[in-house]
Amino acid sequence: MYQVVPGGAGGTITDVIPKQKHSKDTRPLVGAGVIGLVLVVAAVTAWCYYIASIRKAELLKTQLLDLNKDGYIIRNQGGSIVFRMDFRSGTLDLDSCSKEGEMLSCGQTTDRKLNFFIETVRPKDTVQCYRVRWEELVPDIPVEHAMTYTFAHWYGGAVSAIQHWPVSIKGQQAPKPFVTSDIYANRNEFGGILESYWLSSNATAIKINNSVPFHLGWNDTEKTMSFQARYNDSPFKPNPGEEPCAELSYRVCVGLDVTSIHKYMVRRYFNKPNKVPAKVMFRHPIWSTWALHKTDIDQEKVLEYAANIRKYNFNCSQLEIDDRYTRRYGEYEFDPTKFPNATAMFQKLKSDGFLASLWIHPFVNYDSENFHTCVERGLFVREPTGRLPALVRWWNGIGGILDFTNPEARDWFSSQLRSLRSRYGVSSFKFDAGETNFLPWKFSTRTPIQDPSYFTRRYTEMAIPYNDRAELRSGYQSQNISCFFRPIDRDSVWGYELGLKSIIPTVLTISILGYQFILPDMIGGNAYLNRTEGNHVLPDRELYIRWLELIAFMPSMQFSIPPWEYDNEVVEIARKYTALHESIVAPRVLELASEVLDTGDPIIRPLWWIATGDETAYKIDSQFLIGDDLMVAPVLEPGKQERDIYLPAGRWKSYKGERFDIKEPLHLTDYPVDLDEIAYFVWV
């Protein structure tokens, strides 16, 4: 007997199995058995998936880091998330991932092959580090990772025109080259002193490898900082003969507290100075002709300036002759019209006890007598083909910029400086400029450089023979040059944009980046036209006094506009604070300066340095420490003769003799500070 059952598409299927009858009693048992079998299969399948998911989860964990297809998170020892990074350049194919020891690696994204790994490194019991590398195998594909910054306060990176402490991120910025720039002229760029290093209040730090073609962006809506590596539409170049395949590599380290993790990172990743500059540079102020006379400088004015320094009984570490002592830019002889007897001038200065330094720069203008020589000898940075010198524009004209990767150019420049020193007894030089924005967007150098900021590094090396007293305004991997680093010119204003309020955040940022011998520009600012609060000739009197009081507690002091341009009271205040700097500040700074050679620790420190778990201390940008035991709180607001002061827990003695023995931080509200005072407290 046969059964016909429905087939497909209107046809029939003939079943060769004989039809058998089932009793009504057995049919429920068969149904139950089928259901049971299905449940067993489902349970086994679910168990297999569960085991596989556990194994995959274990595979994608390394110590306190959890990786997923779109990024990773890092937890601290207490289990809290302290760091999050999202992948913006692709989604990992997790099936391509494997783990061997402490190395977790993946071979492709969902649409292409790549080299990706995260390696766990535990250099000490209190520090956990992760080496991360994402390498593209196809040219001209950028790599971008986005760090969420909402978990903590962040510090470091670069100086900026509007400087805040901690870092303040506003608006959106597509990733742009992270290179040195003149932020006085280009106020939205990164500054002349930068390092690809950031530190957070939750004891997390990130250091981008120096080999990365690094671009930085941000988004205040998403609360992210974008770390990008790319070669297309960029001044970065791959190594000669290599394809432009981008690689983003960096280390993330997590420690117990913000101070200890920074100490670890500085010792591990930063250059350190190999000597301390001349002690007198810390003790006595520098006097510069710039803000007072600008380019209208001559022999008579230099000698008059020196005579007034002595007349008003001030000390001087060196007198700095600034811009326009030569006829043309790129020449190294004194203008005979403005300086009819430069030799006699230097002899007079020496006999009166003055050492003199000179302003210098890397440019040779096209109207200079040296321009043709430099072209003929191939001493300039060149256009991309290397056949022609590149003309560049800077704030004093158009010319060539010396190629400091070229040994001949270095020797020629050095010989000019040696000649000035031997002929006139010049003590040192103020090395101006050096930022990469003065290079063409595309250029070539004698020795190829992949990172444009390496040009800044090579320029700063020219200061090494003079580093006892030399001054630089740009720096990149230059901590070991061992001279004074000066933040770019300040305007004579109160605010955060290159004004008085910007000084502490700027100095703290430079310190965190490893530059400890800091010269925080001229007291009162540069008195530039339309950028000066006051009568537009001199900075506002109150601003000048408050600026003077703050700088007295910095590693080095510098005058240009002299106090006698105001009145006798300002002169007396200046004498008071130069004496205080010499007697109280300089000895402590010099002690700390000697420690810098071994540790790299800041001389000027944020309050959180001694209050690592204090949320309020993380945000204070108007107070600072010298070492661990001298806390300074200047008045930075116009019309104020009081301020709020935050005292960390401890035993403090104020400059007025008051004692505070406190186990918890203390707010001093409306603490009185007269115009001729600055509040400071000593640990006792």
XYZ file of C-alpha atoms in Angstrom:
684
model
C 0.000 0.000 0.000
C 1.362 3.399 -0.969
C 0.698 7.041 0.078
C 0.734 10.100 -2.191
C 1.820 13.377 -0.422
C 1.922 16.949 -1.758
C 5.044 17.826 -3.777
C 6.592 21.013 -4.981
C 5.369 23.314 -7.806
C 2.143 21.397 -8.287
C 3.805 18.000 -8.675
C 3.664 14.862 -6.507
C 6.209 12.812 -4.586
C 5.735 9.101 -4.351
C 6.795 7.796 -0.943
C 8.031 4.213 -1.098
C 7.634 3.786 2.653
C 4.542 1.764 3.433
C 1.891 3.604 5.359
C 1.505 2.403 8.888
C -1.287 3.147 11.265
C -0.601 4.581 14.707
C -2.952 4.228 17.492
C -4.296 7.336 19.196
C -2.449 6.304 22.382
C 1.119 6.466 20.919
C 0.972 9.795 19.030
C 1.460 12.092 22.101
C 4.521 10.124 23.134
C 6.136 10.615 19.738
C 5.398 14.367 19.874
C 6.855 14.654 23.323
C 9.964 12.820 22.242
C 10.481 15.135 19.302
C 10.055 18.181 21.508
C 12.481 16.762 24.044
C 15.057 16.069 21.358
C 14.735 19.623 20.071
C 15.201 21.014 23.591
C 18.289 18.867 24.152
C 19.806 20.005 20.862
C 19.006 23.618 21.708
C 20.526 23.290 25.159
C 23.700 21.710 23.792
C 23.954 24.405 21.132
C 23.426 27.165 23.690
C 26.060 25.611 25.944
C 28.528 25.479 23.081
C 27.887 29.095 22.226
C 28.255 30.022 25.887
C 31.573 28.193 26.197
C 32.751 29.776 22.940
C 31.743 33.230 24.141
C 33.602 32.720 27.412
C 36.681 31.614 25.533
C 36.389 34.587 23.146
C 35.937 36.961 26.073
C 39.006 35.501 27.761
C 40.885 35.753 24.478
C 40.027 39.459 24.153
C 41.158 40.353 27.683
C 44.694 41.111 28.715
C 45.172 42.041 32.354
C 42.817 44.994 32.984
C 42.117 45.736 29.308
C 39.015 44.519 27.446
C 39.115 44.559 23.636
C 36.090 44.547 21.362
C 35.631 45.056 17.652
C 35.187 48.817 17.999
C 37.824 49.665 20.621
C 38.920 48.863 24.136
C 38.588 49.948 27.741
C 41.075 49.849 30.614
C 40.173 49.482 34.275
C 42.192 50.317 37.339
C 42.936 47.869 40.139
C 39.627 48.770 41.770
C 37.674 47.765 38.667
C 36.663 51.277 37.584
C 36.977 52.255 33.924
C 39.764 54.842 33.615
C 40.414 54.844 29.865
C 38.414 54.263 26.709
C 39.624 54.248 23.110
C 37.354 53.786 20.082
C 38.562 52.690 16.658
C 37.496 55.137 13.934
C 39.421 53.658 11.023
C 37.865 50.215 10.926
C 36.075 47.427 12.785
C 38.205 44.513 13.926
C 37.292 41.026 12.721
C 37.488 39.269 16.065
C 37.778 35.875 14.387
C 41.199 37.007 13.152
C 42.398 37.662 16.695
C 44.654 35.442 18.758
C 46.472 35.641 22.058
C 49.946 34.468 22.924
C 51.204 35.230 26.396
C 50.614 38.939 27.050
C 50.269 39.738 23.341
C 46.812 40.056 21.807
C 46.912 40.432 18.008
C 44.440 40.680 15.120
C 45.049 40.242 11.397
C 42.190 42.033 9.715
C 39.222 44.329 9.930
C 35.861 43.469 8.415
C 37.089 44.633 4.994
C 40.916 44.500 4.850
C 44.063 43.021 6.333
C 46.164 44.880 8.898
C 48.673 44.375 11.690
C 47.185 45.112 15.092
C 48.384 44.200 18.553
C 48.095 45.140 22.210
C 50.891 43.950 24.464
C 50.755 44.130 28.239
C 53.911 45.351 29.967
C 54.204 45.515 33.737
C 57.407 47.472 34.368
C 56.784 47.712 38.131
C 54.213 46.519 40.634
C 52.410 49.865 40.742
C 52.309 50.490 36.968
C 50.505 48.609 34.199
C 51.298 49.589 30.589
C 49.818 48.574 27.237
C 51.662 48.873 23.944
C 49.167 49.445 21.142
C 49.875 49.387 17.411
C 47.525 49.589 14.428
C 49.420 49.311 11.141
C 47.735 49.628 7.768
C 49.066 47.473 4.932
C 47.522 49.564 2.159
C 49.018 53.004 1.384
C 47.228 56.266 2.206
C 44.639 54.827 4.601
C 44.645 56.923 7.798
C 44.517 55.296 11.213
C 42.374 57.046 13.791
C 41.596 56.219 17.413
C 39.321 58.419 19.538
C 39.998 58.758 23.255
C 37.097 59.630 25.536
C 38.257 62.324 27.932
C 35.283 62.442 30.313
C 36.757 60.030 32.853
C 39.227 62.599 34.248
C 41.010 65.933 33.894
C 43.822 65.935 31.303
C 47.124 67.802 31.105
C 49.984 68.115 28.608
C 50.238 68.074 24.819
C 51.294 71.562 23.786
C 51.346 75.190 24.768
C 48.557 77.218 23.175
C 47.517 80.841 22.721
C 44.598 80.413 25.118
C 46.103 78.256 27.835
C 44.042 76.457 30.438
C 44.923 73.996 33.201
C 43.624 71.309 32.926
C 43.162 71.087 29.158
C 39.926 72.742 28.045
C 38.421 71.428 24.813
C 35.914 73.537 22.909
C 34.330 73.003 19.502
C 35.238 70.452 16.864
C 38.537 70.104 15.033
C 39.339 67.525 12.355
C 42.749 65.942 13.025
C 45.536 68.328 11.961
C 49.330 67.963 12.064
C 50.645 67.982 15.607
C 53.691 70.146 14.894
C 55.306 73.234 16.422
C 53.898 76.609 15.388
C 54.182 80.322 16.157
C 50.974 80.823 18.131
C 51.407 84.556 18.362
C 50.690 84.778 14.632
C 48.627 81.554 14.370
C 46.506 81.479 17.490
C 44.519 78.349 16.665
C 47.577 76.157 16.111
C 49.697 74.094 18.478
C 52.482 76.033 20.175
C 56.243 76.081 19.831
C 56.834 73.650 22.713
C 55.002 70.341 22.396
C 55.288 66.624 23.074
C 52.796 63.892 22.170
C 52.114 63.102 25.830
C 49.016 63.482 27.989
C 48.400 62.759 31.650
C 45.106 62.415 33.508
C 43.924 62.898 37.066
C 42.852 59.246 37.260
C 46.490 58.136 37.024
C 46.427 57.294 33.315
C 48.990 58.542 30.783
C 49.368 58.140 27.014
C 52.542 58.656 24.981
C 52.362 58.572 21.191
C 55.489 57.085 19.616
C 57.785 59.651 17.999
C 57.745 57.731 14.695
C 54.000 58.305 14.179
C 52.834 60.856 11.549
C 50.687 62.274 14.301
C 47.581 64.439 13.818
C 45.363 65.587 16.672
C 41.674 66.510 16.604
C 38.829 66.837 19.081
C 35.067 66.977 19.462
C 33.460 68.552 22.512
C 30.073 67.038 21.653
C 31.398 63.478 21.649
C 33.922 64.362 24.397
C 36.760 62.800 22.440
C 40.320 63.563 21.357
C 41.216 61.999 18.003
C 44.682 60.506 17.559
C 45.340 60.009 13.863
C 48.262 58.767 11.777
C 48.341 59.678 8.095
C 50.590 60.731 5.206
C 48.075 62.013 2.689
C 47.407 65.763 2.847
C 50.096 66.061 5.494
C 53.614 67.477 5.921
C 54.711 64.127 7.408
C 56.635 61.779 5.136
C 57.333 58.031 5.228
C 60.900 56.832 5.448
C 62.729 56.995 2.098
C 61.814 54.020 -0.056
C 58.824 53.010 2.071
C 55.172 53.014 1.072
C 53.015 55.621 2.880
C 51.323 53.015 5.070
C 50.183 54.711 8.255
C 50.907 53.288 11.680
C 49.467 54.555 14.950
C 51.448 53.250 17.910
C 51.456 54.408 21.498
C 51.595 53.343 25.121
C 48.911 53.723 27.736
C 50.063 53.377 31.342
C 47.959 53.219 34.506
C 49.335 53.825 37.993
C 48.224 54.413 41.553
C 47.992 58.201 41.411
C 48.624 61.068 39.006
C 51.976 62.104 40.488
C 53.539 58.645 40.553
C 52.440 57.743 37.023
C 53.863 61.021 35.703
C 57.159 60.346 37.463
C 57.297 56.944 35.797
C 56.513 58.330 32.322
C 59.107 61.117 32.577
C 61.834 58.737 33.663
C 60.921 56.272 30.927
C 60.158 58.422 27.882
C 61.620 61.928 28.177
C 65.076 63.308 27.575
C 66.574 65.032 30.592
C 68.970 67.967 30.822
C 72.579 67.013 31.420
C 73.560 70.204 33.232
C 72.061 73.164 35.084
C 72.428 76.599 33.429
C 74.530 79.291 35.076
C 73.365 79.920 38.652
C 73.341 83.673 38.187
C 70.601 83.248 35.555
C 68.356 81.905 38.301
C 69.369 84.528 40.868
C 69.407 87.800 38.942
C 67.016 89.092 36.265
C 67.698 89.332 32.552
C 67.140 92.804 31.067
C 66.016 92.920 27.429
C 65.767 95.887 25.091
C 62.797 94.430 23.188
C 59.556 95.563 24.849
C 61.017 98.967 25.684
C 62.548 99.858 22.300
C 61.329 97.174 19.832
C 63.453 97.504 16.648
C 64.358 101.130 17.405
C 67.530 100.122 19.186
C 70.959 101.746 18.958
C 74.231 102.065 20.829
C 73.181 105.082 22.870
C 69.962 103.439 24.070
C 71.759 100.236 25.084
C 74.274 102.158 27.190
C 71.560 104.336 28.713
C 69.529 101.232 29.605
C 72.550 99.669 31.312
C 73.311 102.889 33.170
C 69.754 103.058 34.518
C 69.903 99.463 35.744
C 72.876 100.487 37.881
C 71.384 103.867 38.804
C 68.296 102.221 40.284
C 70.366 99.540 42.058
C 69.204 96.409 40.255
C 71.228 93.285 39.562
C 71.557 91.883 36.055
C 72.502 88.371 34.943
C 72.832 89.561 31.352
C 71.652 92.389 29.137
C 69.899 91.208 26.006
C 70.249 93.270 22.812
C 67.218 92.316 20.781
C 65.904 92.829 17.244
C 67.479 95.076 14.586
C 71.053 95.594 15.656
C 72.104 94.593 12.111
C 71.283 96.379 8.859
C 69.467 93.409 7.314
C 68.129 90.130 8.621
C 70.596 87.341 8.022
C 73.693 89.450 8.584
C 75.946 89.192 11.613
C 77.607 92.611 11.723
C 76.334 95.543 13.749
C 74.701 98.311 11.766
C 77.417 101.022 11.712
C 74.793 103.778 11.646
C 72.986 102.604 14.767
C 76.127 101.212 16.440
C 79.022 103.387 15.298
C 81.454 101.675 17.676
C 80.065 98.339 18.771
C 83.445 97.242 20.131
C 83.606 100.240 22.464
C 80.009 99.616 23.552
C 80.775 96.046 24.590
C 83.928 97.170 26.378
C 81.914 99.759 28.306
C 79.291 97.193 29.242
C 81.965 94.779 30.431
C 83.718 97.429 32.527
C 80.374 98.261 34.171
C 79.844 94.605 35.067
C 77.387 93.625 32.312
C 77.410 90.530 30.168
C 75.483 90.951 26.906
C 73.577 88.459 24.770
C 72.198 88.898 21.251
C 68.917 88.039 19.565
C 69.330 85.516 16.740
C 67.079 83.652 14.277
C 67.285 81.034 11.464
C 66.359 83.310 8.524
C 68.424 85.038 5.831
C 66.365 87.628 3.972
C 66.720 87.923 0.204
C 68.213 91.459 0.483
C 70.948 90.296 2.854
C 74.538 90.061 1.668
C 74.573 86.462 2.902
C 71.581 85.338 0.846
C 73.558 84.667 -2.342
C 76.248 82.828 -0.381
C 73.684 80.541 1.225
C 72.014 79.830 -2.138
C 75.326 79.009 -3.786
C 76.362 76.677 -0.981
C 72.949 74.986 -0.681
C 72.409 75.988 2.953
C 68.661 76.631 2.793
C 65.674 74.340 3.162
C 64.582 73.548 -0.384
C 61.367 72.993 -2.313
C 60.210 69.349 -2.644
C 62.336 68.462 -5.690
C 65.459 69.676 -3.902
C 66.609 71.741 -6.885
C 65.716 75.235 -5.651
C 65.812 76.977 -2.275
C 62.404 77.622 -0.756
C 61.495 81.223 0.007
C 59.586 81.622 3.273
C 57.726 84.502 4.873
C 58.328 85.384 8.502
C 57.418 88.400 10.660
C 60.387 90.433 9.397
C 60.215 89.748 5.678
C 60.942 87.093 3.043
C 64.032 84.958 2.699
C 65.509 81.515 3.095
C 65.516 79.426 6.242
C 68.711 77.587 7.115
C 68.609 73.808 6.824
C 69.832 72.575 10.204
C 69.847 68.972 9.012
C 72.694 70.021 6.695
C 76.106 69.880 8.444
C 77.393 72.690 6.215
C 74.521 74.965 7.203
C 75.047 74.158 10.878
C 78.758 74.907 10.581
C 78.123 78.177 8.739
C 75.572 79.356 11.303
C 77.810 78.288 14.192
C 80.748 80.147 12.709
C 78.715 83.362 12.616
C 77.843 82.986 16.301
C 81.430 82.160 17.242
C 82.592 85.253 15.377
C 80.212 87.476 17.346
C 81.357 85.911 20.592
C 85.075 86.212 19.855
C 84.852 89.736 18.400
C 82.635 91.345 21.021
C 82.638 88.974 23.992
C 78.946 88.141 23.558
C 77.860 85.958 26.490
C 75.111 84.001 24.728
C 72.148 84.200 22.344
C 68.378 84.429 22.393
C 67.352 81.876 19.743
C 64.052 83.074 18.303
C 61.596 81.163 16.057
C 62.369 77.550 15.086
C 58.725 76.469 14.668
C 57.665 74.402 11.687
C 55.057 76.878 10.426
C 57.954 78.837 8.909
C 58.728 75.865 6.655
C 56.846 75.398 3.388
C 53.966 72.893 3.536
C 56.057 70.662 1.253
C 59.834 70.910 1.491
C 63.061 68.929 1.359
C 66.136 68.957 3.561
C 69.675 67.627 3.160
C 68.926 64.848 5.629
C 65.332 63.717 5.027
C 63.046 64.228 8.010
C 59.743 62.425 8.427
C 58.366 64.621 11.209
C 58.499 68.392 10.500
C 59.002 69.135 14.214
C 62.348 67.371 13.996
C 63.482 70.590 12.314
C 62.679 72.345 15.601
C 64.794 69.798 17.440
C 67.766 70.364 15.115
C 67.486 74.132 15.525
C 67.441 73.898 19.324
C 70.698 71.911 19.159
C 72.427 75.059 17.912
C 72.043 76.480 21.436
C 74.077 73.709 23.091
C 77.463 75.539 23.013
C 75.811 78.489 24.774
C 73.392 76.652 27.060
C 74.739 78.187 30.283
C 72.826 81.338 29.340
C 70.984 80.598 26.096
C 67.264 81.111 25.590
C 64.953 79.160 23.251
C 61.270 79.671 22.471
C 60.624 76.349 20.686
C 61.227 72.776 21.704
C 60.482 69.234 20.566
C 62.281 66.304 22.190
C 64.637 69.073 23.352
C 64.599 68.627 27.134
C 68.290 67.687 27.104
C 69.419 70.931 25.460
C 69.854 72.198 29.046
C 69.074 75.866 28.508
C 66.167 78.196 29.317
C 62.922 77.749 27.396
C 60.725 80.806 26.985
C 57.021 80.647 26.158
C 56.169 82.857 23.205
C 55.585 86.603 23.647
C 52.842 87.621 26.076
C 50.453 90.483 25.442
C 50.105 93.146 28.141
C 46.614 92.010 29.164
C 45.046 90.230 32.149
C 43.350 87.267 30.458
C 44.059 83.681 29.403
C 44.891 84.568 25.790
C 48.643 85.241 26.038
C 47.961 87.390 29.104
C 48.822 87.318 32.794
C 46.362 84.503 33.576
C 47.996 82.315 30.925
C 51.387 82.252 32.636
C 50.738 79.657 35.357
C 48.852 77.223 33.044
C 51.593 77.625 30.414
C 54.455 77.070 32.843
C 52.714 74.034 34.378
C 52.133 72.575 30.897
C 55.752 73.080 29.844
C 56.889 71.525 33.130
C 54.718 68.446 32.597
C 56.282 68.100 29.126
C 59.725 67.866 30.722
C 61.078 71.414 30.293
C 62.077 72.675 33.731
C 64.406 75.639 33.128
C 61.691 78.121 32.255
C 61.965 81.827 31.459
C 58.344 83.080 31.432
C 58.880 86.073 29.097
C 59.036 89.749 30.037
C 57.433 91.301 33.098
C 54.349 93.216 32.038
C 54.237 91.629 28.598
C 55.528 93.059 25.330
C 53.416 96.253 25.147
C 52.395 95.625 21.543
C 50.133 98.149 19.849
C 46.428 97.285 20.306
C 47.353 94.407 22.629
C 48.131 96.414 25.757
C 45.872 97.305 28.646
C 46.824 100.740 29.935
C 47.877 103.822 28.032
C 49.033 101.683 25.052
C 52.612 102.856 25.583
C 53.173 101.216 28.938
C 51.243 98.250 30.335
C 48.672 99.067 32.987
C 50.458 99.899 36.251
C 48.503 97.431 38.388
C 48.974 94.715 35.758
C 52.723 95.366 35.724
C 52.969 95.064 39.524
C 50.950 91.841 39.704
C 53.011 90.420 36.815
C 56.234 91.314 38.618
C 55.083 89.614 41.821
C 54.214 86.398 39.975
C 57.473 86.230 37.994
C 59.481 86.652 41.205
C 58.408 83.081 42.051
C 59.383 81.606 38.677
C 62.768 79.958 37.950
C 64.070 83.066 36.181
C 63.041 86.731 35.895
C 63.184 89.011 32.864
C 62.593 92.763 32.633
C 62.293 94.871 29.535
C 59.972 97.740 30.365
C 61.776 98.918 33.493
C 60.012 99.827 36.725
C 61.393 103.394 36.638
C 59.134 104.074 33.655
C 56.301 104.232 36.211
C 57.167 105.818 39.576
C 59.226 105.391 42.742
C 56.678 103.082 44.369
C 56.918 100.611 41.461
C 60.716 100.819 41.647
C 60.587 99.933 45.359
C 58.217 97.032 44.728
C 60.567 95.762 42.001
C 63.547 95.966 44.362
C 61.569 94.106 47.023
C 60.698 91.228 44.725
C 64.037 90.890 42.968
C 65.576 90.635 46.452
C 62.936 88.101 47.548
C 63.575 86.077 44.406
C 67.310 86.025 45.098
C 67.013 85.189 48.802
C 64.032 82.788 48.955
C 63.100 81.516 45.503
C 66.419 81.044 43.685
C 68.078 78.867 46.377
C 65.100 76.490 46.383
C 64.908 76.482 42.578
C 68.607 75.659 42.294
C 68.201 72.718 44.686
C 65.373 71.390 42.545
C 67.283 72.108 39.319
C 70.053 69.738 40.368
C 67.459 67.034 41.030
C 65.983 67.516 37.541
C 69.102 65.994 35.992
C 68.250 62.644 37.581
C 64.479 62.677 37.910
C 63.045 65.110 35.368
C 60.503 66.157 38.015
C 59.036 69.648 37.635
C 60.436 72.601 39.532
C 57.111 74.437 39.204
C 54.410 71.949 40.228
C 50.601 71.830 40.268
C 48.817 71.577 43.591
C 47.785 67.996 42.847
C 51.456 67.010 43.047
C 51.054 66.808 46.841
C 47.260 66.274 46.872
C 46.835 63.398 44.444
C 43.294 62.430 45.424
C 41.945 65.964 45.712
C 39.347 66.797 43.055
C 39.609 70.534 43.750
C 43.399 70.516 43.385
C 43.064 68.985 39.902
C 41.343 72.149 38.641
C 43.309 74.976 40.257
C 45.126 77.102 37.678
C 45.997 80.219 39.696
C 48.226 78.649 42.363
C 51.356 76.528 42.098
C 54.113 74.883 44.083
C 57.876 75.328 43.997
C 58.947 71.831 44.937
C 56.631 70.343 47.541
C 57.034 72.974 50.221
C 56.441 76.481 48.834
C 52.930 77.303 47.621
C 52.238 80.546 45.733
C 48.876 82.274 45.167
C 49.222 85.512 43.160
C 46.453 88.030 42.523
C 45.539 87.849 38.821
C 42.402 90.000 38.674
C 42.315 93.774 38.132
C 41.139 95.896 41.036
C 41.480 93.085 43.574
C 43.356 93.212 46.865
C 42.076 89.867 48.062
C 41.652 86.386 46.645
C 40.390 82.917 47.527
C 43.182 80.505 48.399
C 43.100 76.709 48.538
C 45.451 75.160 51.086
C 46.089 71.417 50.756
C 46.178 69.413 53.961
C 49.383 69.887 55.930
C 51.271 72.308 58.120
C 51.671 75.696 56.441
C 53.048 79.060 57.473
C 51.968 82.149 55.517
C 54.214 85.030 54.480
C 52.406 87.010 57.227
C 53.439 84.512 59.910
C 50.042 82.753 60.237
C 50.142 79.016 60.887
C 47.705 76.470 59.486
C 47.911 72.912 60.831
C 45.142 71.208 58.863
C 44.226 67.576 58.273
C 41.766 68.479 55.515
C 42.110 71.006 52.671
C 41.153 74.536 53.674
C 39.529 77.348 51.647
C 40.657 80.824 52.668
C 37.948 83.117 51.290
C 38.746 86.743 50.409
C 42.224 86.447 51.870
C 43.654 90.017 51.925
C 46.608 90.625 49.575
C 47.691 94.244 49.174
C 48.916 95.598 45.846
C 52.556 95.226 46.904
C 52.025 91.656 48.183
C 51.775 88.150 46.832
C 50.407 85.363 49.005
C 52.762 82.462 49.626
C 52.926 79.672 52.180
C 55.820 77.526 53.356
C 55.482 73.935 54.544
C 56.690 73.704 58.149
